[in-house]
């Protein structure tokens, strides 16, 4: 028999208390292992579900050409990069991906990271000293909030998308404003023309995290800035990820050549971390080629979004103000959100309940995500499931 290992019943870290508190609040998280490929369907315990929880907005995670690029990359470069980028981990494949992204988005230079979480932390950590100010939207991603609160700089958080509040907080030439293109839990967009204007007027820097806009919005899928007609030159730092619409994994930070040179020297998550495999860089390059030409996928996705919103509103559900594939269905209490998610699961629909602290208290929700890999019939099955749940009184606002 396995020993009980060292437990949390003694020592400096009260693990069991923390876990018990979370369980009491209906906030305990656990993982569910899936089986089979990423796609519109998800297999769990040998049962198939329609997947409305992934961020694979264009249905590229299972794409044959991207898979082939990854496999060919492994044949050419091996499985791993072998070292950090400043040692020997930086290959021609990485360099070409940087150039591809720079050309796609109109950036002078680009740097690759293993994930968006570390890219955000690297940028804030490398730039912000105790003399600086950091202004953040309250709904920014955990990677930005958390790093901001650990750094010696002063952090000010403004109410979500409230440009008057930001304008009141700004001080000239003191630091960095960071917000998102598309907000990950709400699906709405930041007001980028206004953000760019405030940054320019106040002589502060501006950074966009476009994890959920890249690939989905704008001509060639260039993201939120392109969709809103904001020049990349008016945003000092662009960050995007490869694990969502691009269907692979990893992230980039782009901007001026000088910014990238600076990060190569001072971004600790870049310097002291093994580089992403070259094969992954090749797969992302292939994905970008597909994304640029994916107008049909984007049109189909927009059609599904409109169909879903119309159907859900007819059923009396409260949706967020989102025109993107992230469609939050607001429930309120964590327990009710969990129960609804469970009911949908029984109907073969996989929709995650998002609870605090990921979202503010009292705003637990189902985070429904749509993909170009879905068909109209899939959306209709989701609406049927939501109709059943609302007739059973599962609805908070009905
Ligand atoms: C997912 C996400 C990240 C983190 O990116 P990963 O590559 O998954 O680590 C950062 N910012 C936002 C807004 C995200 O949604």
Short mmCIF file of C-alpha atoms and ligand atoms in Angstrom, two decimals:
data_model
loop_
_atom_site.label_atom_id
_atom_site.label_comp_id
_atom_site.label_asym_id
_atom_site.label_seq_id
_atom_site.Cartn_x
_atom_site.Cartn_y
_atom_site.Cartn_z
CA UNK A 1 0.00 0.00 0.00
CA UNK A 2 1.16 3.52 -0.70
CA UNK A 3 2.07 5.54 2.32
CA UNK A 4 0.00 8.61 3.07
CA UNK A 5 3.08 10.67 2.06
CA UNK A 6 3.83 13.83 3.92
CA UNK A 7 0.50 15.49 4.44
CA UNK A 8 -0.57 19.02 5.05
CA UNK A 9 -1.61 18.31 8.63
CA UNK A 10 1.55 19.90 9.90
CA UNK A 11 4.10 22.34 8.61
CA UNK A 12 3.95 25.89 7.33
CA UNK A 13 1.49 25.37 4.46
CA UNK A 14 -2.21 24.84 5.33
CA UNK A 15 -3.07 22.95 2.16
CA UNK A 16 -6.00 20.93 3.47
CA UNK A 17 -7.69 23.98 4.97
CA UNK A 18 -7.37 25.88 1.69
CA UNK A 19 -8.83 22.96 -0.25
CA UNK A 20 -11.66 22.43 2.23
CA UNK A 21 -12.60 26.13 2.03
CA UNK A 22 -12.73 25.99 -1.72
CA UNK A 23 -14.91 22.88 -1.62
CA UNK A 24 -17.32 24.55 0.82
CA UNK A 25 -17.67 27.50 -1.55
CA UNK A 26 -18.35 25.25 -4.57
CA UNK A 27 -15.06 26.50 -5.97
CA UNK A 28 -12.95 23.34 -5.89
CA UNK A 29 -11.43 22.67 -9.28
CA UNK A 30 -10.53 19.28 -10.71
CA UNK A 31 -9.28 18.14 -14.04
CA UNK A 32 -10.97 15.79 -16.47
CA UNK A 33 -8.72 13.81 -18.82
CA UNK A 34 -10.00 13.86 -22.40
CA UNK A 35 -9.37 11.20 -25.01
CA UNK A 36 -8.81 11.63 -28.73
CA UNK A 37 -8.10 14.68 -30.88
CA UNK A 38 -9.08 18.30 -30.27
CA UNK A 39 -12.09 19.17 -32.40
CA UNK A 40 -15.80 19.95 -32.28
CA UNK A 41 -16.24 16.70 -30.34
CA UNK A 42 -14.65 15.77 -27.07
CA UNK A 43 -14.34 12.26 -25.65
CA UNK A 44 -14.44 11.69 -21.90
CA UNK A 45 -14.75 8.21 -20.40
CA UNK A 46 -15.47 6.90 -23.91
CA UNK A 47 -18.47 9.13 -24.31
CA UNK A 48 -18.56 11.83 -27.03
CA UNK A 49 -19.70 15.38 -26.23
CA UNK A 50 -20.06 18.44 -28.42
CA UNK A 51 -17.27 20.71 -27.26
CA UNK A 52 -18.30 24.29 -26.45
CA UNK A 53 -15.38 24.99 -24.12
CA UNK A 54 -12.23 25.11 -26.25
CA UNK A 55 -10.50 28.20 -27.66
CA UNK A 56 -9.87 26.53 -31.01
CA UNK A 57 -12.01 29.19 -32.69
CA UNK A 58 -11.07 28.39 -36.29
CA UNK A 59 -10.99 24.61 -35.87
CA UNK A 60 -7.27 24.45 -36.66
CA UNK A 61 -6.04 22.36 -33.72
CA UNK A 62 -6.76 19.19 -35.68
CA UNK A 63 -5.85 20.56 -39.11
CA UNK A 64 -4.02 18.08 -41.35
CA UNK A 65 -1.60 20.62 -42.89
CA UNK A 66 -0.57 21.92 -39.46
CA UNK A 67 -0.11 18.39 -38.15
CA UNK A 68 2.01 17.57 -41.20
CA UNK A 69 4.17 20.67 -40.63
CA UNK A 70 4.71 19.64 -37.02
CA UNK A 71 5.70 16.09 -37.99
CA UNK A 72 8.02 17.30 -40.78
CA UNK A 73 9.57 19.74 -38.30
CA UNK A 74 10.27 16.94 -35.86
CA UNK A 75 11.97 14.97 -38.64
CA UNK A 76 14.11 17.96 -39.61
CA UNK A 77 14.93 19.46 -36.21
CA UNK A 78 14.20 16.75 -33.64
CA UNK A 79 11.72 16.85 -30.80
CA UNK A 80 13.21 19.55 -28.63
CA UNK A 81 15.07 22.83 -29.07
CA UNK A 82 17.79 21.57 -26.73
CA UNK A 83 18.55 24.90 -25.08
CA UNK A 84 17.36 28.40 -24.36
CA UNK A 85 17.30 30.83 -27.30
CA UNK A 86 20.51 32.65 -26.34
CA UNK A 87 22.41 29.39 -26.15
CA UNK A 88 21.56 27.16 -29.14
CA UNK A 89 17.77 26.89 -28.99
CA UNK A 90 17.08 29.57 -31.61
CA UNK A 91 16.79 28.07 -35.10
CA UNK A 92 16.07 29.26 -38.62
CA UNK A 93 12.50 27.98 -38.10
CA UNK A 94 12.06 30.29 -35.10
CA UNK A 95 13.59 33.19 -37.01
CA UNK A 96 11.26 32.65 -39.98
CA UNK A 97 8.21 32.52 -37.72
CA UNK A 98 9.23 35.83 -36.14
CA UNK A 99 9.56 37.38 -39.59
CA UNK A 100 6.22 35.93 -40.70
CA UNK A 101 4.41 37.43 -37.71
CA UNK A 102 6.16 40.80 -38.13
CA UNK A 103 5.07 40.96 -41.77
CA UNK A 104 1.51 39.74 -41.01
CA UNK A 105 0.87 42.29 -38.27
CA UNK A 106 3.00 45.19 -39.49
CA UNK A 107 5.53 45.00 -36.65
CA UNK A 108 9.22 45.83 -36.81
CA UNK A 109 10.30 42.82 -34.76
CA UNK A 110 8.90 39.84 -32.85
CA UNK A 111 10.06 37.48 -30.11
CA UNK A 112 8.66 33.99 -29.37
CA UNK A 113 7.68 32.66 -25.95
CA UNK A 114 6.61 29.23 -24.72
CA UNK A 115 3.25 30.53 -23.59
CA UNK A 116 1.23 33.69 -23.23
CA UNK A 117 1.36 33.57 -19.46
CA UNK A 118 5.15 33.79 -19.44
CA UNK A 119 5.21 36.34 -22.30
CA UNK A 120 3.04 38.74 -20.29
CA UNK A 121 5.06 38.24 -17.13
CA UNK A 122 8.33 38.64 -19.02
CA UNK A 123 7.33 41.96 -20.56
CA UNK A 124 5.99 43.54 -17.38
CA UNK A 125 8.91 42.23 -15.35
CA UNK A 126 11.52 43.50 -17.80
CA UNK A 127 10.05 46.98 -18.15
CA UNK A 128 8.52 48.13 -14.89
CA UNK A 129 10.64 49.42 -12.02
CA UNK A 130 9.57 51.12 -8.80
CA UNK A 131 9.52 54.52 -10.51
CA UNK A 132 6.83 53.34 -12.95
CA UNK A 133 3.06 53.12 -13.06
CA UNK A 134 1.05 50.28 -14.58
CA UNK A 135 -2.59 50.84 -15.57
CA UNK A 136 -4.69 47.75 -16.19
CA UNK A 137 -8.27 46.97 -17.06
CA UNK A 138 -9.89 45.18 -14.11
CA UNK A 139 -10.78 42.22 -16.29
CA UNK A 140 -7.27 41.64 -17.64
CA UNK A 141 -5.95 38.10 -17.64
CA UNK A 142 -4.48 36.59 -14.45
CA UNK A 143 -0.95 36.66 -15.91
CA UNK A 144 -1.08 40.47 -16.14
CA UNK A 145 -2.86 41.11 -12.85
CA UNK A 146 -0.66 38.81 -10.88
CA UNK A 147 2.64 40.07 -12.24
CA UNK A 148 1.50 43.67 -11.86
CA UNK A 149 0.74 43.20 -8.19
CA UNK A 150 4.10 41.53 -7.49
CA UNK A 151 6.29 44.15 -9.16
CA UNK A 152 7.73 47.16 -7.34
CA UNK A 153 5.85 49.54 -9.68
CA UNK A 154 2.55 51.12 -8.64
CA UNK A 155 -0.46 49.45 -10.21
CA UNK A 156 -3.79 51.14 -10.88
CA UNK A 157 -6.73 49.12 -12.10
CA UNK A 158 -9.51 50.89 -13.97
CA UNK A 159 -13.13 49.73 -14.29
CA UNK A 160 -13.67 47.50 -17.28
CA UNK A 161 -13.36 49.49 -20.55
CA UNK A 162 -13.97 52.75 -18.63
CA UNK A 163 -11.86 55.28 -20.52
CA UNK A 164 -12.96 58.20 -18.35
CA UNK A 165 -11.70 56.33 -15.29
CA UNK A 166 -8.39 55.59 -17.02
CA UNK A 167 -8.02 59.22 -18.13
CA UNK A 168 -8.44 60.35 -14.50
CA UNK A 169 -5.74 57.93 -13.33
CA UNK A 170 -3.14 58.67 -16.00
CA UNK A 171 -0.01 60.64 -15.20
CA UNK A 172 2.17 61.90 -18.05
CA UNK A 173 5.13 59.77 -19.11
CA UNK A 174 5.08 57.42 -16.13
CA UNK A 175 4.57 53.93 -17.50
CA UNK A 176 2.45 51.36 -19.30
CA UNK A 177 -1.25 50.90 -20.05
CA UNK A 178 -2.23 47.30 -20.74
CA UNK A 179 -5.56 45.93 -21.87
CA UNK A 180 -6.97 43.13 -23.97
CA UNK A 181 -8.24 42.93 -27.52
CA UNK A 182 -11.03 40.50 -26.69
CA UNK A 183 -11.70 39.81 -23.00
CA UNK A 184 -11.31 36.12 -22.28
CA UNK A 185 -14.31 35.58 -19.98
CA UNK A 186 -16.70 38.18 -21.46
CA UNK A 187 -15.93 38.15 -25.16
CA UNK A 188 -16.27 41.91 -25.53
CA UNK A 189 -13.53 44.11 -27.01
CA UNK A 190 -11.39 46.86 -25.58
CA UNK A 191 -11.90 50.40 -27.03
CA UNK A 192 -8.57 50.53 -28.86
CA UNK A 193 -8.87 53.83 -30.76
CA UNK A 194 -9.56 55.49 -27.41
CA UNK A 195 -6.78 53.61 -25.62
CA UNK A 196 -4.32 54.63 -28.35
CA UNK A 197 -5.43 58.26 -28.07
CA UNK A 198 -5.06 58.33 -24.28
CA UNK A 199 -1.63 56.67 -24.42
CA UNK A 200 -0.37 59.13 -27.05
CA UNK A 201 -1.75 62.18 -25.24
CA UNK A 202 -0.27 61.14 -21.91
CA UNK A 203 3.09 59.98 -23.34
CA UNK A 204 2.70 56.54 -21.84
CA UNK A 205 3.26 53.19 -23.48
CA UNK A 206 0.42 50.92 -24.53
CA UNK A 207 0.29 47.11 -24.67
CA UNK A 208 -2.37 44.84 -26.12
CA UNK A 209 -2.90 41.20 -25.12
CA UNK A 210 -4.79 39.89 -28.16
CA UNK A 211 -4.90 36.22 -27.19
CA UNK A 212 -8.55 35.92 -28.25
CA UNK A 213 -8.68 38.42 -31.12
CA UNK A 214 -5.77 37.12 -33.18
CA UNK A 215 -6.93 34.95 -36.07
CA UNK A 216 -10.61 35.65 -35.39
CA UNK A 217 -10.97 39.39 -36.00
CA UNK A 218 -9.90 41.76 -38.75
CA UNK A 219 -8.68 41.33 -42.33
CA UNK A 220 -6.42 38.25 -42.64
CA UNK A 221 -7.23 37.54 -38.99
CA UNK A 222 -4.77 40.25 -37.94
CA UNK A 223 -6.73 40.77 -34.73
CA UNK A 224 -8.49 43.43 -32.73
CA UNK A 225 -6.36 46.39 -33.77
CA UNK A 226 -6.87 45.69 -37.46
CA UNK A 227 -10.60 45.11 -36.88
CA UNK A 228 -10.91 48.48 -35.11
CA UNK A 229 -8.71 50.34 -37.63
CA UNK A 230 -5.93 51.08 -35.13
CA UNK A 231 -2.43 51.30 -36.61
CA UNK A 232 0.08 48.88 -35.06
CA UNK A 233 2.42 51.89 -34.75
CA UNK A 234 0.22 53.42 -32.07
CA UNK A 235 0.51 50.38 -29.78
CA UNK A 236 4.03 49.93 -28.40
CA UNK A 237 3.72 46.25 -27.47
CA UNK A 238 1.57 43.55 -29.05
CA UNK A 239 1.22 40.15 -27.44
CA UNK A 240 -0.65 37.24 -28.98
CA UNK A 241 -0.85 33.50 -28.42
CA UNK A 242 -0.63 30.48 -30.72
CA UNK A 243 -2.75 28.16 -28.58
CA UNK A 244 -6.17 29.63 -29.31
CA UNK A 245 -7.37 30.42 -32.85
CA UNK A 246 -3.98 29.36 -34.26
CA UNK A 247 -4.54 25.89 -32.86
CA UNK A 248 -1.00 25.12 -31.67
CA UNK A 249 0.77 26.51 -28.55
CA UNK A 250 3.15 29.31 -27.63
CA UNK A 251 3.06 33.09 -27.85
CA UNK A 252 4.83 36.14 -29.22
CA UNK A 253 5.60 39.70 -28.22
CA UNK A 254 6.15 42.27 -30.96
CA UNK A 255 6.91 45.93 -31.41
CA UNK A 256 9.98 47.97 -32.31
CA UNK A 257 13.37 46.38 -33.00
CA UNK A 258 14.66 48.16 -29.92
CA UNK A 259 11.92 46.66 -27.72
CA UNK A 260 12.77 43.17 -28.96
CA UNK A 261 16.53 43.73 -28.48
CA UNK A 262 15.78 44.91 -24.96
CA UNK A 263 13.65 41.87 -24.16
CA UNK A 264 16.31 39.52 -25.57
CA UNK A 265 18.64 41.00 -22.97
CA UNK A 266 16.35 41.61 -20.00
CA UNK A 267 13.27 39.33 -20.20
CA UNK A 268 14.07 36.58 -17.73
CA UNK A 269 11.35 34.20 -18.95
CA UNK A 270 13.00 34.40 -22.38
CA UNK A 271 16.63 34.18 -21.40
CA UNK A 272 16.37 31.40 -18.82
CA UNK A 273 13.86 29.06 -20.48
CA UNK A 274 14.30 26.32 -23.09
CA UNK A 275 13.00 27.60 -26.43
CA UNK A 276 9.87 26.15 -27.99
CA UNK A 277 10.65 23.23 -30.30
CA UNK A 278 11.53 24.31 -33.86
CA UNK A 279 8.84 21.90 -35.09
CA UNK A 280 6.27 23.90 -33.13
CA UNK A 281 7.49 27.09 -34.81
CA UNK A 282 7.01 25.43 -38.21
CA UNK A 283 3.50 24.32 -37.25
CA UNK A 284 2.63 27.88 -36.18
CA UNK A 285 4.02 29.27 -39.46
CA UNK A 286 1.76 26.86 -41.35
CA UNK A 287 -1.17 27.88 -39.17
CA UNK A 288 -0.62 31.58 -39.89
CA UNK A 289 -0.63 30.89 -43.64
CA UNK A 290 -4.02 29.17 -43.19
CA UNK A 291 -5.38 31.86 -40.85
CA UNK A 292 -4.58 34.64 -43.33
CA UNK A 293 -6.68 32.93 -45.98
CA UNK A 294 -9.44 31.75 -43.64
CA UNK A 295 -12.14 34.29 -44.55
CA UNK A 296 -14.62 31.48 -45.16
CA UNK A 297 -14.01 29.98 -41.74
CA UNK A 298 -14.42 33.41 -40.14
CA UNK A 299 -17.66 34.03 -42.05
CA UNK A 300 -19.03 30.63 -40.99
CA UNK A 301 -18.02 31.35 -37.38
CA UNK A 302 -19.80 34.73 -37.45
CA UNK A 303 -22.89 33.05 -38.84
CA UNK A 304 -22.85 30.52 -35.97
CA UNK A 305 -22.38 33.32 -33.42
CA UNK A 306 -25.42 35.18 -34.75
CA UNK A 307 -27.50 31.99 -34.81
CA UNK A 308 -26.54 31.14 -31.23
CA UNK A 309 -27.24 34.63 -29.88
CA UNK A 310 -30.62 34.84 -31.53
CA UNK A 311 -31.65 31.41 -30.28
CA UNK A 312 -30.41 31.90 -26.71
CA UNK A 313 -32.10 35.29 -26.41
CA UNK A 314 -35.36 33.80 -27.66
CA UNK A 315 -35.08 31.27 -24.85
CA UNK A 316 -34.76 34.15 -22.39
CA UNK A 317 -31.11 33.69 -21.40
CA UNK A 318 -28.93 36.66 -20.47
CA UNK A 319 -25.89 36.90 -22.74
CA UNK A 320 -22.92 39.24 -22.52
CA UNK A 321 -22.42 42.02 -25.09
CA UNK A 322 -20.13 39.89 -27.21
CA UNK A 323 -19.84 39.59 -30.98
CA UNK A 324 -16.94 37.14 -30.71
CA UNK A 325 -16.89 33.33 -30.34
CA UNK A 326 -16.76 33.78 -26.54
CA UNK A 327 -20.41 33.88 -25.45
CA UNK A 328 -20.85 34.11 -21.69
CA UNK A 329 -24.22 33.02 -20.35
CA UNK A 330 -24.55 34.75 -17.00
CA UNK A 331 -25.92 32.61 -14.18
CA UNK A 332 -24.82 34.29 -10.94
CA UNK A 333 -24.10 31.79 -8.19
CA UNK A 334 -21.39 29.17 -8.57
CA UNK A 335 -23.70 26.33 -7.54
CA UNK A 336 -26.30 27.23 -10.19
CA UNK A 337 -23.63 27.52 -12.87
CA UNK A 338 -22.25 24.09 -11.93
CA UNK A 339 -25.73 22.55 -11.97
CA UNK A 340 -26.47 23.96 -15.41
CA UNK A 341 -23.15 22.76 -16.77
CA UNK A 342 -23.94 19.31 -15.36
CA UNK A 343 -27.40 19.26 -16.97
CA UNK A 344 -25.90 20.12 -20.35
CA UNK A 345 -23.30 17.42 -19.90
CA UNK A 346 -26.04 14.85 -19.43
CA UNK A 347 -27.37 16.01 -22.81
CA UNK A 348 -23.95 15.41 -24.41
CA UNK A 349 -22.88 19.08 -24.41
CA UNK A 350 -19.56 20.10 -22.84
CA UNK A 351 -19.77 23.66 -21.54
CA UNK A 352 -17.58 24.79 -18.68
CA UNK A 353 -18.84 26.71 -15.65
CA UNK A 354 -16.51 29.62 -14.85
CA UNK A 355 -16.49 30.61 -11.20
CA UNK A 356 -14.67 33.07 -8.95
CA UNK A 357 -11.83 33.85 -8.61
CA UNK A 358 -11.56 33.57 -12.40
CA UNK A 359 -14.55 35.95 -12.65
CA UNK A 360 -15.89 38.44 -10.06
CA UNK A 361 -18.05 37.06 -7.21
CA UNK A 362 -21.73 36.67 -8.14
CA UNK A 363 -20.99 36.50 -11.89
CA UNK A 364 -20.47 32.75 -12.29
CA UNK A 365 -21.29 31.85 -15.85
CA UNK A 366 -21.20 29.31 -18.55
CA UNK A 367 -18.44 30.29 -20.92
CA UNK A 368 -19.70 29.03 -24.24
CA UNK A 369 -17.17 29.10 -27.05
CA UNK A 370 -18.00 28.54 -30.68
CA UNK A 371 -15.69 27.32 -33.41
CA UNK A 372 -15.66 27.33 -37.19
CA UNK A 373 -15.44 23.55 -36.81
CA UNK A 374 -19.02 23.55 -35.49
CA UNK A 375 -21.97 23.05 -37.81
CA UNK A 376 -25.36 24.73 -37.59
CA UNK A 377 -26.80 21.48 -36.28
CA UNK A 378 -24.33 21.59 -33.35
CA UNK A 379 -25.52 25.07 -32.38
CA UNK A 380 -29.11 23.87 -32.56
CA UNK A 381 -28.32 20.97 -30.24
CA UNK A 382 -26.78 23.43 -27.78
CA UNK A 383 -29.90 25.60 -27.97
CA UNK A 384 -32.10 22.53 -27.43
CA UNK A 385 -30.09 21.73 -24.32
CA UNK A 386 -30.40 25.29 -23.02
CA UNK A 387 -34.14 25.22 -23.75
CA UNK A 388 -34.57 22.07 -21.64
CA UNK A 389 -32.54 23.56 -18.82
CA UNK A 390 -34.55 26.78 -18.77
CA UNK A 391 -37.87 24.87 -18.76
CA UNK A 392 -36.62 22.98 -15.71
CA UNK A 393 -36.09 26.26 -13.91
CA UNK A 394 -32.32 26.17 -14.21
CA UNK A 395 -32.40 29.76 -15.36
CA UNK A 396 -31.33 32.55 -13.04
CA UNK A 397 -32.95 35.45 -14.88
CA UNK A 398 -36.07 33.92 -16.44
C1 LIG B 1 -4.89 32.28 -22.62
C2 LIG B 1 -4.48 33.68 -22.31
C3 LIG B 1 -3.16 33.99 -21.97
C4 LIG B 1 -2.14 32.92 -21.73
O1 LIG B 1 -1.72 32.33 -22.91
P1 LIG B 1 -1.16 30.85 -22.88
O2 LIG B 1 -0.38 30.73 -24.13
O3 LIG B 1 -2.33 29.95 -22.82
O4 LIG B 1 -0.30 30.75 -21.65
C5 LIG B 1 -2.83 35.30 -21.80
N1 LIG B 1 -3.75 36.28 -21.92
C6 LIG B 1 -5.02 36.01 -22.22
C7 LIG B 1 -6.00 37.12 -22.35
C8 LIG B 1 -5.43 34.70 -22.40
O5 LIG B 1 -6.70 34.42 -22.65
#
